[in-house]
GROMACS .gro file of C-alpha atoms in nm:
model
  503
    1UNK     CA    1   1.454  -2.976   0.748
    2UNK     CA    2   1.513  -3.102   0.393
    3UNK     CA    3   1.222  -3.187   0.166
    4UNK     CA    4   1.306  -3.555   0.177
    5UNK     CA    5   1.347  -3.560   0.555
    6UNK     CA    6   1.010  -3.393   0.594
    7UNK     CA    7   0.849  -3.650   0.370
    8UNK     CA    8   1.012  -3.937   0.562
    9UNK     CA    9   0.881  -3.824   0.902
   10UNK     CA   10   0.658  -4.127   0.963
   11UNK     CA   11   0.548  -4.086   1.323
   12UNK     CA   12   0.240  -3.885   1.227
   13UNK     CA   13   0.144  -4.050   0.898
   14UNK     CA   14  -0.126  -4.318   0.851
   15UNK     CA   15   0.008  -4.672   0.841
   16UNK     CA   16  -0.238  -4.820   0.595
   17UNK     CA   17  -0.224  -4.597   0.290
   18UNK     CA   18  -0.241  -4.726  -0.067
   19UNK     CA   19   0.132  -4.784  -0.101
   20UNK     CA   20   0.159  -4.970   0.231
   21UNK     CA   21  -0.100  -5.218   0.109
   22UNK     CA   22   0.062  -5.260  -0.233
   23UNK     CA   23   0.403  -5.311  -0.073
   24UNK     CA   24   0.276  -5.581   0.162
   25UNK     CA   25   0.126  -5.767  -0.133
   26UNK     CA   26   0.449  -5.747  -0.332
   27UNK     CA   27   0.667  -5.856  -0.042
   28UNK     CA   28   0.468  -6.178  -0.039
   29UNK     CA   29   0.554  -6.244  -0.405
   30UNK     CA   30   0.874  -6.420  -0.521
   31UNK     CA   31   1.178  -6.193  -0.506
   32UNK     CA   32   1.419  -6.217  -0.800
   33UNK     CA   33   1.687  -5.976  -0.668
   34UNK     CA   34   1.880  -5.912  -0.984
   35UNK     CA   35   1.682  -5.627  -1.146
   36UNK     CA   36   1.867  -5.698  -1.470
   37UNK     CA   37   1.609  -5.524  -1.688
   38UNK     CA   38   1.564  -5.242  -1.443
   39UNK     CA   39   1.260  -5.059  -1.575
   40UNK     CA   40   1.056  -5.155  -1.764
   41UNK     CA   41   1.056  -5.534  -1.775
   42UNK     CA   42   1.059  -5.700  -2.115
   43UNK     CA   43   0.689  -5.781  -2.088
   44UNK     CA   44   0.611  -5.410  -2.060
   45UNK     CA   45   0.778  -5.321  -2.391
   46UNK     CA   46   0.575  -5.298  -2.715
   47UNK     CA   47   0.663  -5.539  -2.995
   48UNK     CA   48   0.829  -5.454  -3.325
   49UNK     CA   49   0.700  -5.619  -3.642
   50UNK     CA   50   0.931  -5.849  -3.838
   51UNK     CA   51   0.936  -5.610  -4.135
   52UNK     CA   52   0.978  -5.290  -3.931
   53UNK     CA   53   1.327  -5.200  -4.052
   54UNK     CA   54   1.371  -4.842  -3.936
   55UNK     CA   55   1.248  -4.847  -3.576
   56UNK     CA   56   1.591  -4.771  -3.430
   57UNK     CA   57   1.639  -4.466  -3.654
   58UNK     CA   58   1.293  -4.342  -3.554
   59UNK     CA   59   1.368  -4.393  -3.185
   60UNK     CA   60   1.686  -4.188  -3.217
   61UNK     CA   61   1.498  -3.917  -3.404
   62UNK     CA   62   1.211  -3.897  -3.155
   63UNK     CA   63   1.428  -3.898  -2.841
   64UNK     CA   64   1.744  -3.729  -2.962
   65UNK     CA   65   1.934  -4.015  -2.799
   66UNK     CA   66   2.215  -4.197  -2.975
   67UNK     CA   67   2.508  -4.391  -2.828
   68UNK     CA   68   2.851  -4.238  -2.835
   69UNK     CA   69   2.799  -3.868  -2.753
   70UNK     CA   70   2.900  -3.740  -2.408
   71UNK     CA   71   2.819  -4.069  -2.239
   72UNK     CA   72   3.039  -4.375  -2.199
   73UNK     CA   73   2.960  -4.710  -2.359
   74UNK     CA   74   2.915  -5.070  -2.245
   75UNK     CA   75   2.878  -5.369  -2.479
   76UNK     CA   76   2.700  -5.692  -2.393
   77UNK     CA   77   2.725  -5.992  -2.627
   78UNK     CA   78   2.519  -6.311  -2.603
   79UNK     CA   79   2.684  -6.541  -2.860
   80UNK     CA   80   2.394  -6.790  -2.847
   81UNK     CA   81   2.120  -6.911  -2.608
   82UNK     CA   82   2.246  -7.271  -2.582
   83UNK     CA   83   2.336  -7.488  -2.283
   84UNK     CA   84   2.344  -7.861  -2.220
   85UNK     CA   85   2.263  -7.976  -1.865
   86UNK     CA   86   2.097  -8.316  -1.833
   87UNK     CA   87   1.792  -8.147  -1.674
   88UNK     CA   88   1.628  -7.881  -1.892
   89UNK     CA   89   1.731  -7.537  -1.773
   90UNK     CA   90   1.909  -7.695  -1.474
   91UNK     CA   91   1.558  -7.726  -1.331
   92UNK     CA   92   1.533  -7.362  -1.225
   93UNK     CA   93   1.669  -7.136  -1.501
   94UNK     CA   94   1.432  -6.862  -1.616
   95UNK     CA   95   1.675  -6.714  -1.869
   96UNK     CA   96   1.620  -6.796  -2.238
   97UNK     CA   97   1.795  -7.124  -2.317
   98UNK     CA   98   1.787  -7.398  -2.579
   99UNK     CA   99   1.950  -7.735  -2.628
  100UNK     CA  100   2.301  -7.707  -2.770
  101UNK     CA  101   2.386  -7.797  -3.129
  102UNK     CA  102   2.729  -7.711  -3.264
  103UNK     CA  103   2.615  -7.628  -3.617
  104UNK     CA  104   2.331  -7.404  -3.497
  105UNK     CA  105   2.561  -7.232  -3.247
  106UNK     CA  106   2.799  -7.146  -3.531
  107UNK     CA  107   2.507  -7.003  -3.733
  108UNK     CA  108   2.392  -6.787  -3.443
  109UNK     CA  109   2.743  -6.654  -3.377
  110UNK     CA  110   2.771  -6.563  -3.747
  111UNK     CA  111   2.443  -6.371  -3.713
  112UNK     CA  112   2.573  -6.194  -3.402
  113UNK     CA  113   2.883  -6.090  -3.598
  114UNK     CA  114   2.658  -5.955  -3.874
  115UNK     CA  115   2.455  -5.761  -3.616
  116UNK     CA  116   2.771  -5.606  -3.471
  117UNK     CA  117   2.889  -5.494  -3.815
  118UNK     CA  118   2.549  -5.337  -3.891
  119UNK     CA  119   2.480  -5.170  -3.558
  120UNK     CA  120   2.816  -5.039  -3.452
  121UNK     CA  121   2.815  -4.661  -3.441
  122UNK     CA  122   3.159  -4.524  -3.538
  123UNK     CA  123   3.288  -4.195  -3.406
  124UNK     CA  124   3.285  -3.895  -3.645
  125UNK     CA  125   3.645  -3.969  -3.740
  126UNK     CA  126   3.545  -4.333  -3.811
  127UNK     CA  127   3.761  -4.472  -3.534
  128UNK     CA  128   3.630  -4.771  -3.332
  129UNK     CA  129   3.405  -4.667  -3.044
  130UNK     CA  130   3.579  -4.667  -2.705
  131UNK     CA  131   3.422  -4.915  -2.463
  132UNK     CA  132   3.463  -4.933  -2.085
  133UNK     CA  133   3.318  -5.282  -2.039
  134UNK     CA  134   3.249  -5.588  -2.255
  135UNK     CA  135   3.048  -5.881  -2.120
  136UNK     CA  136   3.026  -6.214  -2.304
  137UNK     CA  137   2.733  -6.394  -2.145
  138UNK     CA  138   2.407  -6.563  -2.236
  139UNK     CA  139   2.313  -6.930  -2.226
  140UNK     CA  140   2.663  -7.068  -2.173
  141UNK     CA  141   2.903  -6.833  -2.347
  142UNK     CA  142   3.210  -7.051  -2.294
  143UNK     CA  143   3.031  -7.336  -2.474
  144UNK     CA  144   3.075  -7.141  -2.799
  145UNK     CA  145   3.276  -7.342  -3.057
  146UNK     CA  146   3.638  -7.229  -3.052
  147UNK     CA  147   3.651  -7.119  -3.415
  148UNK     CA  148   3.333  -6.913  -3.371
  149UNK     CA  149   3.460  -6.760  -3.047
  150UNK     CA  150   3.777  -6.650  -3.226
  151UNK     CA  151   3.580  -6.494  -3.515
  152UNK     CA  152   3.355  -6.313  -3.271
  153UNK     CA  153   3.648  -6.181  -3.068
  154UNK     CA  154   3.825  -6.057  -3.382
  155UNK     CA  155   3.510  -5.874  -3.491
  156UNK     CA  156   3.468  -5.707  -3.153
  157UNK     CA  157   3.833  -5.605  -3.147
  158UNK     CA  158   3.799  -5.450  -3.494
  159UNK     CA  159   3.482  -5.250  -3.431
  160UNK     CA  160   3.538  -5.136  -3.072
  161UNK     CA  161   3.830  -4.977  -2.892
  162UNK     CA  162   3.875  -5.207  -2.592
  163UNK     CA  163   4.207  -5.078  -2.464
  164UNK     CA  164   4.045  -4.936  -2.148
  165UNK     CA  165   3.781  -5.208  -2.121
  166UNK     CA  166   3.720  -5.479  -1.869
  167UNK     CA  167   3.623  -5.803  -2.051
  168UNK     CA  168   3.418  -6.075  -1.880
  169UNK     CA  169   3.360  -6.428  -2.011
  170UNK     CA  170   3.073  -6.613  -1.848
  171UNK     CA  171   3.009  -6.986  -1.841
  172UNK     CA  172   2.995  -7.318  -1.658
  173UNK     CA  173   3.313  -7.448  -1.494
  174UNK     CA  174   3.410  -7.745  -1.709
  175UNK     CA  175   3.406  -7.556  -2.041
  176UNK     CA  176   3.664  -7.307  -1.916
  177UNK     CA  177   3.901  -7.605  -1.924
  178UNK     CA  178   3.836  -7.720  -2.281
  179UNK     CA  179   4.141  -7.826  -2.481
  180UNK     CA  180   4.140  -7.491  -2.658
  181UNK     CA  181   4.049  -7.280  -2.360
  182UNK     CA  182   3.805  -6.995  -2.428
  183UNK     CA  183   3.993  -6.790  -2.168
  184UNK     CA  184   4.305  -6.811  -2.386
  185UNK     CA  185   4.108  -6.717  -2.700
  186UNK     CA  186   3.961  -6.396  -2.559
  187UNK     CA  187   4.290  -6.293  -2.402
  188UNK     CA  188   4.471  -6.362  -2.727
  189UNK     CA  189   4.228  -6.177  -2.956
  190UNK     CA  190   4.104  -5.881  -2.752
  191UNK     CA  191   4.325  -5.582  -2.672
  192UNK     CA  192   4.165  -5.512  -2.335
  193UNK     CA  193   4.277  -5.356  -2.006
  194UNK     CA  194   4.165  -5.645  -1.786
  195UNK     CA  195   4.001  -5.989  -1.814
  196UNK     CA  196   3.779  -6.181  -1.575
  197UNK     CA  197   3.560  -6.490  -1.578
  198UNK     CA  198   3.222  -6.547  -1.419
  199UNK     CA  199   3.178  -6.913  -1.325
  200UNK     CA  200   2.841  -7.070  -1.246
  201UNK     CA  201   2.920  -7.286  -0.942
  202UNK     CA  202   2.569  -7.273  -0.789
  203UNK     CA  203   2.653  -7.520  -0.510
  204UNK     CA  204   2.925  -7.760  -0.395
  205UNK     CA  205   2.665  -8.016  -0.285
  206UNK     CA  206   2.690  -8.300  -0.537
  207UNK     CA  207   2.337  -8.422  -0.463
  208UNK     CA  208   2.200  -8.078  -0.546
  209UNK     CA  209   2.420  -8.061  -0.858
  210UNK     CA  210   2.285  -8.399  -0.971
  211UNK     CA  211   1.927  -8.280  -0.922
  212UNK     CA  212   2.014  -7.977  -1.137
  213UNK     CA  213   2.166  -8.198  -1.406
  214UNK     CA  214   2.496  -8.014  -1.359
  215UNK     CA  215   2.727  -8.293  -1.233
  216UNK     CA  216   2.898  -8.302  -1.574
  217UNK     CA  217   2.973  -7.929  -1.542
  218UNK     CA  218   3.217  -7.998  -1.263
  219UNK     CA  219   3.243  -8.037  -0.887
  220UNK     CA  220   3.471  -7.887  -0.622
  221UNK     CA  221   3.794  -8.002  -0.787
  222UNK     CA  222   3.687  -7.854  -1.122
  223UNK     CA  223   3.595  -7.523  -0.961
  224UNK     CA  224   3.939  -7.506  -0.798
  225UNK     CA  225   4.119  -7.589  -1.125
  226UNK     CA  226   3.931  -7.318  -1.315
  227UNK     CA  227   4.002  -7.055  -1.048
  228UNK     CA  228   4.368  -7.148  -1.033
  229UNK     CA  229   4.418  -7.141  -1.411
  230UNK     CA  230   4.238  -6.811  -1.458
  231UNK     CA  231   4.421  -6.637  -1.176
  232UNK     CA  232   4.756  -6.768  -1.299
  233UNK     CA  233   4.688  -6.597  -1.633
  234UNK     CA  234   4.609  -6.265  -1.467
  235UNK     CA  235   4.229  -6.292  -1.471
  236UNK     CA  236   4.006  -6.221  -1.176
  237UNK     CA  237   3.750  -6.492  -1.095
  238UNK     CA  238   3.386  -6.456  -0.995
  239UNK     CA  239   3.174  -6.746  -0.875
  240UNK     CA  240   2.794  -6.764  -0.857
  241UNK     CA  241   2.633  -6.937  -0.560
  242UNK     CA  242   2.264  -7.009  -0.515
  243UNK     CA  243   2.093  -7.027  -0.179
  244UNK     CA  244   1.749  -7.123  -0.050
  245UNK     CA  245   1.752  -7.435  -0.268
  246UNK     CA  246   1.478  -7.692  -0.190
  247UNK     CA  247   1.556  -7.865   0.138
  248UNK     CA  248   1.879  -7.669   0.187
  249UNK     CA  249   1.951  -7.581   0.548
  250UNK     CA  250   2.127  -7.262   0.655
  251UNK     CA  251   2.427  -7.474   0.753
  252UNK     CA  252   2.433  -7.623   0.401
  253UNK     CA  253   2.434  -7.270   0.258
  254UNK     CA  254   2.715  -7.168   0.492
  255UNK     CA  255   2.915  -7.474   0.389
  256UNK     CA  256   2.885  -7.370   0.021
  257UNK     CA  257   2.999  -7.023   0.113
  258UNK     CA  258   3.299  -7.146   0.312
  259UNK     CA  259   3.413  -7.369   0.027
  260UNK     CA  260   3.384  -7.074  -0.213
  261UNK     CA  261   3.593  -6.863   0.025
  262UNK     CA  262   3.855  -7.139   0.037
  263UNK     CA  263   3.893  -7.111  -0.344
  264UNK     CA  264   4.011  -6.751  -0.302
  265UNK     CA  265   3.750  -6.617  -0.543
  266UNK     CA  266   3.787  -6.248  -0.620
  267UNK     CA  267   3.410  -6.204  -0.638
  268UNK     CA  268   3.124  -6.410  -0.500
  269UNK     CA  269   2.767  -6.354  -0.620
  270UNK     CA  270   2.479  -6.477  -0.405
  271UNK     CA  271   2.153  -6.555  -0.585
  272UNK     CA  272   1.832  -6.649  -0.407
  273UNK     CA  273   1.650  -6.929  -0.592
  274UNK     CA  274   1.346  -6.808  -0.785
  275UNK     CA  275   1.093  -7.090  -0.777
  276UNK     CA  276   0.715  -7.094  -0.753
  277UNK     CA  277   0.423  -7.288  -0.898
  278UNK     CA  278   0.345  -7.175  -1.252
  279UNK     CA  279   0.693  -7.035  -1.321
  280UNK     CA  280   0.735  -7.275  -1.614
  281UNK     CA  281   1.067  -7.432  -1.511
  282UNK     CA  282   1.113  -7.806  -1.453
  283UNK     CA  283   1.133  -7.768  -1.077
  284UNK     CA  284   0.820  -7.552  -1.063
  285UNK     CA  285   0.618  -7.859  -1.169
  286UNK     CA  286   0.747  -8.070  -0.879
  287UNK     CA  287   0.530  -8.024  -0.569
  288UNK     CA  288   0.788  -8.194  -0.344
  289UNK     CA  289   1.047  -7.930  -0.435
  290UNK     CA  290   0.797  -7.646  -0.393
  291UNK     CA  291   0.699  -7.778  -0.049
  292UNK     CA  292   1.069  -7.783   0.053
  293UNK     CA  293   1.120  -7.409  -0.005
  294UNK     CA  294   1.155  -7.162   0.282
  295UNK     CA  295   0.906  -6.879   0.328
  296UNK     CA  296   1.010  -6.532   0.217
  297UNK     CA  297   1.073  -6.439   0.579
  298UNK     CA  298   1.299  -6.742   0.633
  299UNK     CA  299   1.472  -6.685   0.298
  300UNK     CA  300   1.542  -6.325   0.400
  301UNK     CA  301   1.693  -6.440   0.731
  302UNK     CA  302   1.921  -6.678   0.538
  303UNK     CA  303   2.031  -6.390   0.312
  304UNK     CA  304   2.117  -6.170   0.609
  305UNK     CA  305   2.319  -6.448   0.774
  306UNK     CA  306   2.519  -6.525   0.457
  307UNK     CA  307   2.578  -6.156   0.389
  308UNK     CA  308   2.718  -6.107   0.739
  309UNK     CA  309   2.949  -6.405   0.695
  310UNK     CA  310   3.090  -6.264   0.371
  311UNK     CA  311   3.146  -5.923   0.525
  312UNK     CA  312   3.320  -6.082   0.823
  313UNK     CA  313   3.547  -6.270   0.580
  314UNK     CA  314   3.676  -5.939   0.440
  315UNK     CA  315   3.452  -5.905   0.135
  316UNK     CA  316   3.291  -5.576   0.033
  317UNK     CA  317   2.932  -5.573  -0.093
  318UNK     CA  318   2.921  -5.370  -0.414
  319UNK     CA  319   2.572  -5.446  -0.550
  320UNK     CA  320   2.263  -5.641  -0.445
  321UNK     CA  321   2.428  -5.973  -0.527
  322UNK     CA  322   2.801  -5.912  -0.566
  323UNK     CA  323   3.074  -5.925  -0.301
  324UNK     CA  324   3.444  -5.860  -0.369
  325UNK     CA  325   3.760  -5.938  -0.180
  326UNK     CA  326   3.874  -5.608  -0.032
  327UNK     CA  327   4.223  -5.651  -0.181
  328UNK     CA  328   4.064  -5.660  -0.529
  329UNK     CA  329   3.792  -5.404  -0.461
  330UNK     CA  330   4.048  -5.136  -0.383
  331UNK     CA  331   4.228  -5.176  -0.718
  332UNK     CA  332   4.159  -5.127  -1.090
  333UNK     CA  333   4.087  -5.501  -1.105
  334UNK     CA  334   3.753  -5.457  -0.928
  335UNK     CA  335   3.442  -5.571  -1.119
  336UNK     CA  336   3.334  -5.254  -1.298
  337UNK     CA  337   3.091  -5.365  -1.573
  338UNK     CA  338   2.804  -5.423  -1.331
  339UNK     CA  339   2.860  -5.094  -1.152
  340UNK     CA  340   2.870  -4.907  -1.483
  341UNK     CA  341   2.551  -5.077  -1.602
  342UNK     CA  342   2.369  -4.938  -1.296
  343UNK     CA  343   2.453  -4.579  -1.399
  344UNK     CA  344   2.225  -4.515  -1.700
  345UNK     CA  345   2.283  -4.140  -1.673
  346UNK     CA  346   2.652  -4.201  -1.751
  347UNK     CA  347   2.653  -4.516  -1.965
  348UNK     CA  348   2.472  -4.629  -2.277
  349UNK     CA  349   2.450  -4.996  -2.369
  350UNK     CA  350   2.484  -5.181  -2.698
  351UNK     CA  351   2.356  -5.539  -2.677
  352UNK     CA  352   2.411  -5.806  -2.942
  353UNK     CA  353   2.274  -6.157  -2.991
  354UNK     CA  354   1.958  -6.335  -2.870
  355UNK     CA  355   1.802  -6.136  -2.582
  356UNK     CA  356   2.055  -5.854  -2.628
  357UNK     CA  357   1.953  -5.526  -2.460
  358UNK     CA  358   2.043  -5.181  -2.592
  359UNK     CA  359   1.981  -4.850  -2.415
  360UNK     CA  360   2.060  -4.487  -2.489
  361UNK     CA  361   1.956  -4.148  -2.355
  362UNK     CA  362   2.033  -3.793  -2.448
  363UNK     CA  363   2.312  -3.622  -2.255
  364UNK     CA  364   2.062  -3.430  -2.040
  365UNK     CA  365   1.901  -3.763  -1.941
  366UNK     CA  366   1.552  -3.640  -2.018
  367UNK     CA  367   1.465  -3.877  -2.307
  368UNK     CA  368   1.582  -4.220  -2.409
  369UNK     CA  369   1.502  -4.556  -2.559
  370UNK     CA  370   1.557  -4.924  -2.496
  371UNK     CA  371   1.537  -5.223  -2.732
  372UNK     CA  372   1.561  -5.598  -2.676
  373UNK     CA  373   1.640  -5.870  -2.926
  374UNK     CA  374   1.432  -6.188  -2.967
  375UNK     CA  375   1.495  -6.465  -2.716
  376UNK     CA  376   1.469  -6.763  -2.950
  377UNK     CA  377   1.725  -6.870  -3.208
  378UNK     CA  378   1.469  -6.900  -3.487
  379UNK     CA  379   1.326  -6.550  -3.448
  380UNK     CA  380   1.670  -6.393  -3.397
  381UNK     CA  381   1.805  -6.553  -3.715
  382UNK     CA  382   1.493  -6.450  -3.910
  383UNK     CA  383   1.523  -6.089  -3.799
  384UNK     CA  384   1.895  -6.067  -3.876
  385UNK     CA  385   1.818  -6.203  -4.224
  386UNK     CA  386   1.520  -5.972  -4.292
  387UNK     CA  387   1.576  -5.646  -4.101
  388UNK     CA  388   1.846  -5.385  -4.050
  389UNK     CA  389   1.845  -5.446  -3.675
  390UNK     CA  390   1.698  -5.755  -3.508
  391UNK     CA  391   1.530  -5.606  -3.199
  392UNK     CA  392   1.177  -5.730  -3.132
  393UNK     CA  393   1.068  -5.494  -2.852
  394UNK     CA  394   1.127  -5.129  -2.766
  395UNK     CA  395   1.043  -4.866  -2.508
  396UNK     CA  396   1.055  -4.485  -2.523
  397UNK     CA  397   1.151  -4.312  -2.198
  398UNK     CA  398   1.015  -3.973  -2.107
  399UNK     CA  399   1.171  -3.774  -1.823
  400UNK     CA  400   0.963  -3.941  -1.552
  401UNK     CA  401   1.039  -4.288  -1.689
  402UNK     CA  402   1.412  -4.211  -1.676
  403UNK     CA  403   1.386  -4.093  -1.316
  404UNK     CA  404   1.220  -4.422  -1.220
  405UNK     CA  405   1.486  -4.614  -1.414
  406UNK     CA  406   1.763  -4.414  -1.244
  407UNK     CA  407   1.630  -4.484  -0.893
  408UNK     CA  408   1.591  -4.856  -0.959
  409UNK     CA  409   1.944  -4.878  -1.100
  410UNK     CA  410   2.083  -4.687  -0.803
  411UNK     CA  411   1.894  -4.925  -0.575
  412UNK     CA  412   2.094  -5.209  -0.729
  413UNK     CA  413   2.410  -5.011  -0.644
  414UNK     CA  414   2.290  -4.992  -0.280
  415UNK     CA  415   2.269  -4.612  -0.251
  416UNK     CA  416   2.059  -4.324  -0.384
  417UNK     CA  417   2.230  -3.985  -0.361
  418UNK     CA  418   1.951  -3.727  -0.337
  419UNK     CA  419   2.184  -3.440  -0.434
  420UNK     CA  420   2.284  -3.626  -0.751
  421UNK     CA  421   1.919  -3.704  -0.822
  422UNK     CA  422   1.834  -3.334  -0.792
  423UNK     CA  423   2.115  -3.237  -1.029
  424UNK     CA  424   2.015  -3.510  -1.272
  425UNK     CA  425   1.640  -3.446  -1.266
  426UNK     CA  426   1.628  -3.072  -1.210
  427UNK     CA  427   1.372  -3.136  -0.935
  428UNK     CA  428   1.395  -3.052  -0.563
  429UNK     CA  429   1.425  -3.374  -0.367
  430UNK     CA  430   1.220  -3.689  -0.423
  431UNK     CA  431   0.874  -3.542  -0.363
  432UNK     CA  432   0.717  -3.732  -0.654
  433UNK     CA  433   0.809  -4.061  -0.481
  434UNK     CA  434   0.739  -3.941  -0.127
  435UNK     CA  435   0.452  -4.179  -0.045
  436UNK     CA  436   0.636  -4.479  -0.187
  437UNK     CA  437   0.949  -4.394   0.011
  438UNK     CA  438   0.744  -4.348   0.327
  439UNK     CA  439   0.591  -4.694   0.288
  440UNK     CA  440   0.935  -4.846   0.224
  441UNK     CA  441   1.083  -4.681   0.532
  442UNK     CA  442   0.793  -4.791   0.751
  443UNK     CA  443   0.847  -5.149   0.632
  444UNK     CA  444   1.216  -5.128   0.726
  445UNK     CA  445   1.335  -5.166   0.366
  446UNK     CA  446   1.518  -4.834   0.328
  447UNK     CA  447   1.692  -4.593   0.561
  448UNK     CA  448   1.800  -4.231   0.528
  449UNK     CA  449   2.142  -4.096   0.629
  450UNK     CA  450   2.180  -3.728   0.551
  451UNK     CA  451   2.080  -3.690   0.187
  452UNK     CA  452   2.149  -4.053   0.104
  453UNK     CA  453   1.901  -4.340   0.088
  454UNK     CA  454   2.016  -4.699   0.139
  455UNK     CA  455   1.836  -5.032   0.123
  456UNK     CA  456   1.862  -5.212   0.457
  457UNK     CA  457   1.981  -5.576   0.453
  458UNK     CA  458   1.613  -5.671   0.462
  459UNK     CA  459   1.547  -5.424   0.179
  460UNK     CA  460   1.821  -5.587  -0.028
  461UNK     CA  461   1.630  -5.914  -0.015
  462UNK     CA  462   1.304  -5.739  -0.106
  463UNK     CA  463   1.463  -5.528  -0.383
  464UNK     CA  464   1.202  -5.644  -0.634
  465UNK     CA  465   0.924  -5.516  -0.409
  466UNK     CA  466   1.105  -5.182  -0.370
  467UNK     CA  467   1.154  -5.145  -0.744
  468UNK     CA  468   0.793  -5.239  -0.809
  469UNK     CA  469   0.668  -4.973  -0.570
  470UNK     CA  470   0.891  -4.703  -0.720
  471UNK     CA  471   0.746  -4.789  -1.062
  472UNK     CA  472   0.394  -4.748  -0.927
  473UNK     CA  473   0.242  -4.424  -1.057
  474UNK     CA  474   0.191  -4.170  -0.780
  475UNK     CA  475  -0.166  -4.052  -0.837
  476UNK     CA  476  -0.101  -3.727  -0.654
  477UNK     CA  477   0.164  -3.636  -0.908
  478UNK     CA  478   0.035  -3.823  -1.214
  479UNK     CA  479  -0.344  -3.851  -1.174
  480UNK     CA  480  -0.504  -4.121  -1.384
  481UNK     CA  481  -0.320  -4.325  -1.645
  482UNK     CA  482  -0.050  -4.152  -1.845
  483UNK     CA  483  -0.038  -4.169  -2.222
  484UNK     CA  484   0.308  -4.232  -2.361
  485UNK     CA  485   0.406  -4.204  -2.726
  486UNK     CA  486   0.482  -4.545  -2.872
  487UNK     CA  487   0.537  -4.700  -3.216
  488UNK     CA  488   0.306  -4.959  -3.364
  489UNK     CA  489   0.434  -5.198  -3.630
  490UNK     CA  490   0.369  -4.954  -3.915
  491UNK     CA  491   0.273  -4.620  -3.764
  492UNK     CA  492   0.291  -4.412  -3.447
  493UNK     CA  493   0.010  -4.446  -3.196
  494UNK     CA  494  -0.075  -4.363  -2.836
  495UNK     CA  495  -0.016  -4.647  -2.595
  496UNK     CA  496  -0.167  -4.633  -2.248
  497UNK     CA  497   0.098  -4.749  -2.004
  498UNK     CA  498   0.021  -4.981  -1.713
  499UNK     CA  499   0.286  -4.937  -1.446
  500UNK     CA  500   0.199  -5.265  -1.276
  501UNK     CA  501   0.288  -5.445  -1.598
  502UNK     CA  502   0.641  -5.306  -1.588
  503UNK     CA  503   0.759  -5.433  -1.252
   0.00000   0.00000   0.00000
């Protein structure tokens, strides 16, 4: 019997151990699904002072990790944090966002261009770095002024080798159809292998769109026009749908899904609404909307029903939230950026712009670092003007941290290969996470097949709870609190980590 199988033999183990209790508590909390930050969350990363100009060099020196060695590279660009719905943040948005102003947007894009020029790491022969995926996202990336979008694209094309890259442009439907279409700009300026767009549909229900302040972003006819134009130019098209909106019935959700299927979208992303009292969004202050939300159990049942409908329609689930038409999934046109981003042992990340995330590890995947840029326009512009690199937070990964990060990323890819984990970590099996895995299996959130672990459909809904438990320090392996080397603003110091803070 393998080590992991032995540890997952639950018939004889106590039901109410520490991790069972923690898991139950976390399953009752809001589930965000996306795991974009992986581990740790932004709030668990120490801050960098405004005048700390050499933090990145010090991180590379301490960890031995620098982008562009044996690993592949992804690039994420957030041109600005601006959007312009008639309801602040569409009522529900927890991502950094600010009210749009053309002049300020141009200033931020200019700062992003400056950041790219400063941070790019050329190869030893000074050729542009090869990139496998480029994602243009953020507040509303396709709202970027056309002249600024062109300057940004030219800069990216100069400093990165995109010939084998997939390029994604994200945004709201109506701005894909501007007179000077941003789709045409990126295709005209970037020498990339493949292009795709990611369109924020959210729902086809015009009453829900009006409550979000998104009616001006387009309705069903707009969505169809965008999809048709993009596909006619050779792009693949992804559409985001939200479910479990206040007062939304399962039949309403199914109707949204059927209309999205009728558009012939290449990818459909399903996002459960994150909404609870105290969240800070507009809707979180409205008790009538909060009272109209389903329970976590009901929300999970809705997820399972919608997932089954997409699978029955011939779509393949590739990550926690993404489904692809099988005819696209089986070709080089499949959505690869997200899959690559969930393989930190193979891919480093360079992030530019407000909220940009960068990550690198050494080739052995034993040490690494992560930085994040400021969320607000004002702080981002100040840091670009005053420092060599504008990041405002950082984290240093030791070997255990990277193993946690790896498992959480693989969770988002829907499978953990224990053999690969052993090769990557140099450890036999998953013994250090045995109690957490036992609790997850008992709760019906994961299942074992051979030497593979998979989240169940229920576990996919409760992915945040799974990730949180994996990040919980196992006292049998790491007794007490661990001290991890961190940087202060002006000197190195010991920082006591709190694992609960990270997930």
